[in-house]
Short mmCIF file of C-alpha atoms in Angstrom, two decimals:
data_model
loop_
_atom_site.label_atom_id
_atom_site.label_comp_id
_atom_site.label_asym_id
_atom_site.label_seq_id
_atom_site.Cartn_x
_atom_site.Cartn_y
_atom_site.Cartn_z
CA UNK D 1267 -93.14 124.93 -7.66
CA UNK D 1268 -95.94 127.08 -9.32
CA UNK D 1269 -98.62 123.77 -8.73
CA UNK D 1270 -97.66 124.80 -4.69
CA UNK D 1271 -97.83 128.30 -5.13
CA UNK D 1272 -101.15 127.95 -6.85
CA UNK D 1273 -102.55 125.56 -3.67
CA UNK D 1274 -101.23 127.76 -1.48
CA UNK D 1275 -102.95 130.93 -3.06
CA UNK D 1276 -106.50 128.82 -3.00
CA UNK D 1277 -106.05 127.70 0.33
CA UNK D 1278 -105.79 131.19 1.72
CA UNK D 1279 -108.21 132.72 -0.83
CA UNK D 1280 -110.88 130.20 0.19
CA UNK D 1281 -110.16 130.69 4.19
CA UNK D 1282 -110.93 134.88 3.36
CA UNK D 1283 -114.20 133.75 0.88
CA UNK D 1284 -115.17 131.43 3.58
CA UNK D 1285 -115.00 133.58 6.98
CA UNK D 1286 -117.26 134.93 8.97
CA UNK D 1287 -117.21 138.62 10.39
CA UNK D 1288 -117.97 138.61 14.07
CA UNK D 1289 -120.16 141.19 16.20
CA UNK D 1290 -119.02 142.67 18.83
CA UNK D 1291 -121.42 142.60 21.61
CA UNK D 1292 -122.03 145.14 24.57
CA UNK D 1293 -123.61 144.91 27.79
CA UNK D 1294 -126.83 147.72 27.04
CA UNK D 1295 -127.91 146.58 30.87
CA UNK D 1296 -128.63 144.28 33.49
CA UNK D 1297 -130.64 143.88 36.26
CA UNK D 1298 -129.66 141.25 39.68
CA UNK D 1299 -127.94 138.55 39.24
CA UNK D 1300 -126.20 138.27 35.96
CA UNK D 1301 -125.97 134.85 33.84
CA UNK D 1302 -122.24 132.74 35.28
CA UNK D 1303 -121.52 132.15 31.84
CA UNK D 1304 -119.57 133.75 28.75
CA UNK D 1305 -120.93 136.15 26.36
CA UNK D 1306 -122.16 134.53 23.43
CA UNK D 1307 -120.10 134.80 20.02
CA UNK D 1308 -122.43 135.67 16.92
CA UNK D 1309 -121.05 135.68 13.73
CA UNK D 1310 -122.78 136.28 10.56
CA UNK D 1311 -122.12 135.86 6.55
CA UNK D 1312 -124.37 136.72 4.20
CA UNK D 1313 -128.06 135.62 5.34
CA UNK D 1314 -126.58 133.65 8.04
CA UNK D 1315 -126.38 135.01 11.61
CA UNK D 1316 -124.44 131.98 13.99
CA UNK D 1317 -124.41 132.20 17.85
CA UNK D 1318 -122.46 130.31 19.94
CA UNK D 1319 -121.71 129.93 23.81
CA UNK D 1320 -119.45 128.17 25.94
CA UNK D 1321 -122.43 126.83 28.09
CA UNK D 1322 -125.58 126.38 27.13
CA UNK D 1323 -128.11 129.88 27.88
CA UNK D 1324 -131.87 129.15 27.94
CA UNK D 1325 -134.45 131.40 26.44
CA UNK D 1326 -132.75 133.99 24.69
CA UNK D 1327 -134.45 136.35 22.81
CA UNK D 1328 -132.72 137.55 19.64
CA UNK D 1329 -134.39 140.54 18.02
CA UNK D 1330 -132.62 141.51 13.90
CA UNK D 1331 -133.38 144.97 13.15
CA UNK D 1332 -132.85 146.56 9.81
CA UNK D 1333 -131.32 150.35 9.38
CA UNK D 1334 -134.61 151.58 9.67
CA UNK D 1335 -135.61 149.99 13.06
CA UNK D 1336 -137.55 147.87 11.35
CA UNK D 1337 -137.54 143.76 12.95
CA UNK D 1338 -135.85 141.32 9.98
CA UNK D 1339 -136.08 138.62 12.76
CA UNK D 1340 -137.56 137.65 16.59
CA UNK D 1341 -137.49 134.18 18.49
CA UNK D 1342 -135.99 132.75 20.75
CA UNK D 1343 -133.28 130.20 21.01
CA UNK D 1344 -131.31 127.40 23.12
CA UNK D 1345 -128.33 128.98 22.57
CA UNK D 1346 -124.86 126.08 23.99
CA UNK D 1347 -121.58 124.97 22.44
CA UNK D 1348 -122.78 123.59 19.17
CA UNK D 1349 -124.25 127.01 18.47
CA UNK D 1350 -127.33 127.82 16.29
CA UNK D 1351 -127.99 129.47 12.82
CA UNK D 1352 -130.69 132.19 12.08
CA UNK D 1353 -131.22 133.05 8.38
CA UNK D 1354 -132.16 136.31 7.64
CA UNK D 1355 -132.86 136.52 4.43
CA UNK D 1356 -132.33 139.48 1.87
CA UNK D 1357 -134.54 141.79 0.66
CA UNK D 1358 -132.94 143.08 -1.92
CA UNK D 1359 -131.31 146.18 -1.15
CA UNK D 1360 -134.26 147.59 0.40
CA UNK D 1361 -133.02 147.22 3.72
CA UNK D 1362 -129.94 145.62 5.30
CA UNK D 1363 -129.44 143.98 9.17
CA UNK D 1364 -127.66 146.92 11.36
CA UNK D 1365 -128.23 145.49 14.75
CA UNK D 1366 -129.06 142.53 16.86
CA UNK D 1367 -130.22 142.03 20.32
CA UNK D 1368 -129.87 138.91 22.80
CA UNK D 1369 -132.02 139.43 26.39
CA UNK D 1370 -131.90 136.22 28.76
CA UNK D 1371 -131.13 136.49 31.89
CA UNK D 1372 -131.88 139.79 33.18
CA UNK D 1373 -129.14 141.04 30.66
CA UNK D 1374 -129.57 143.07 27.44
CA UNK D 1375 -126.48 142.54 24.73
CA UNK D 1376 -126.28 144.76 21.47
CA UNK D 1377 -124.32 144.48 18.67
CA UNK D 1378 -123.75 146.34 14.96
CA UNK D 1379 -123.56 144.40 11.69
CA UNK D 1380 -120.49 145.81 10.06
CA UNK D 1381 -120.26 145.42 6.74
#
């Protein structure tokens, strides 16, 4: 009984160790036509930032910005199903990601890194 208890516990303790915290994303503005498909999903943990779409979105520029305004991190991506990864890496304490950006499109998505 305690051997299942104790499995269970790890199981659930590794799922909450192991998840990512999403950002929310909002429409900042758009101008014509609008891309047919979803918003992207980005998730991040740690130095890890993941986005993800239903269908694939070409050229999409994803700006990192620190709490200062400061860019951690510009390129951009092929961003589809299989979703990419951007590391951001840590700069040890001096400044921490706040925001991102995604343009493509004609559209301009923001989002806050809450943590």
């Amino acid at each position: 009984m305690k051997r299942t208890q104790i499995v269970i516990y790890a199981i659930l303790m590794s799922v909450g160790v192991f998840s990512k915290d999403v950002v929310k994303l909002t429409n900042i503005g758009s101008v014509g036509k609008a891309h047919s498909s979803c918003v992207p999903n980005v998730e991040f943990d740690e130095n890890e930032v993941e986005i993800r779409c239903d269908s694939t979105i070409n050229d999409v520029g994803v700006v990192v910005k620190d709490q200062y305004g400061n860019v951690m991190h510009q390129s951009t991506q092929t961003v589809g199903s299989e979703g990419i990864v951007i590391y951001v890496p840590d700069t040890g304490g001096d400044s921490e990601k706040t925001t991102i950006d995604l343009y493509y499109d004609r559209k301009h998505l923001s989002g806050y890194f809450d943590k």
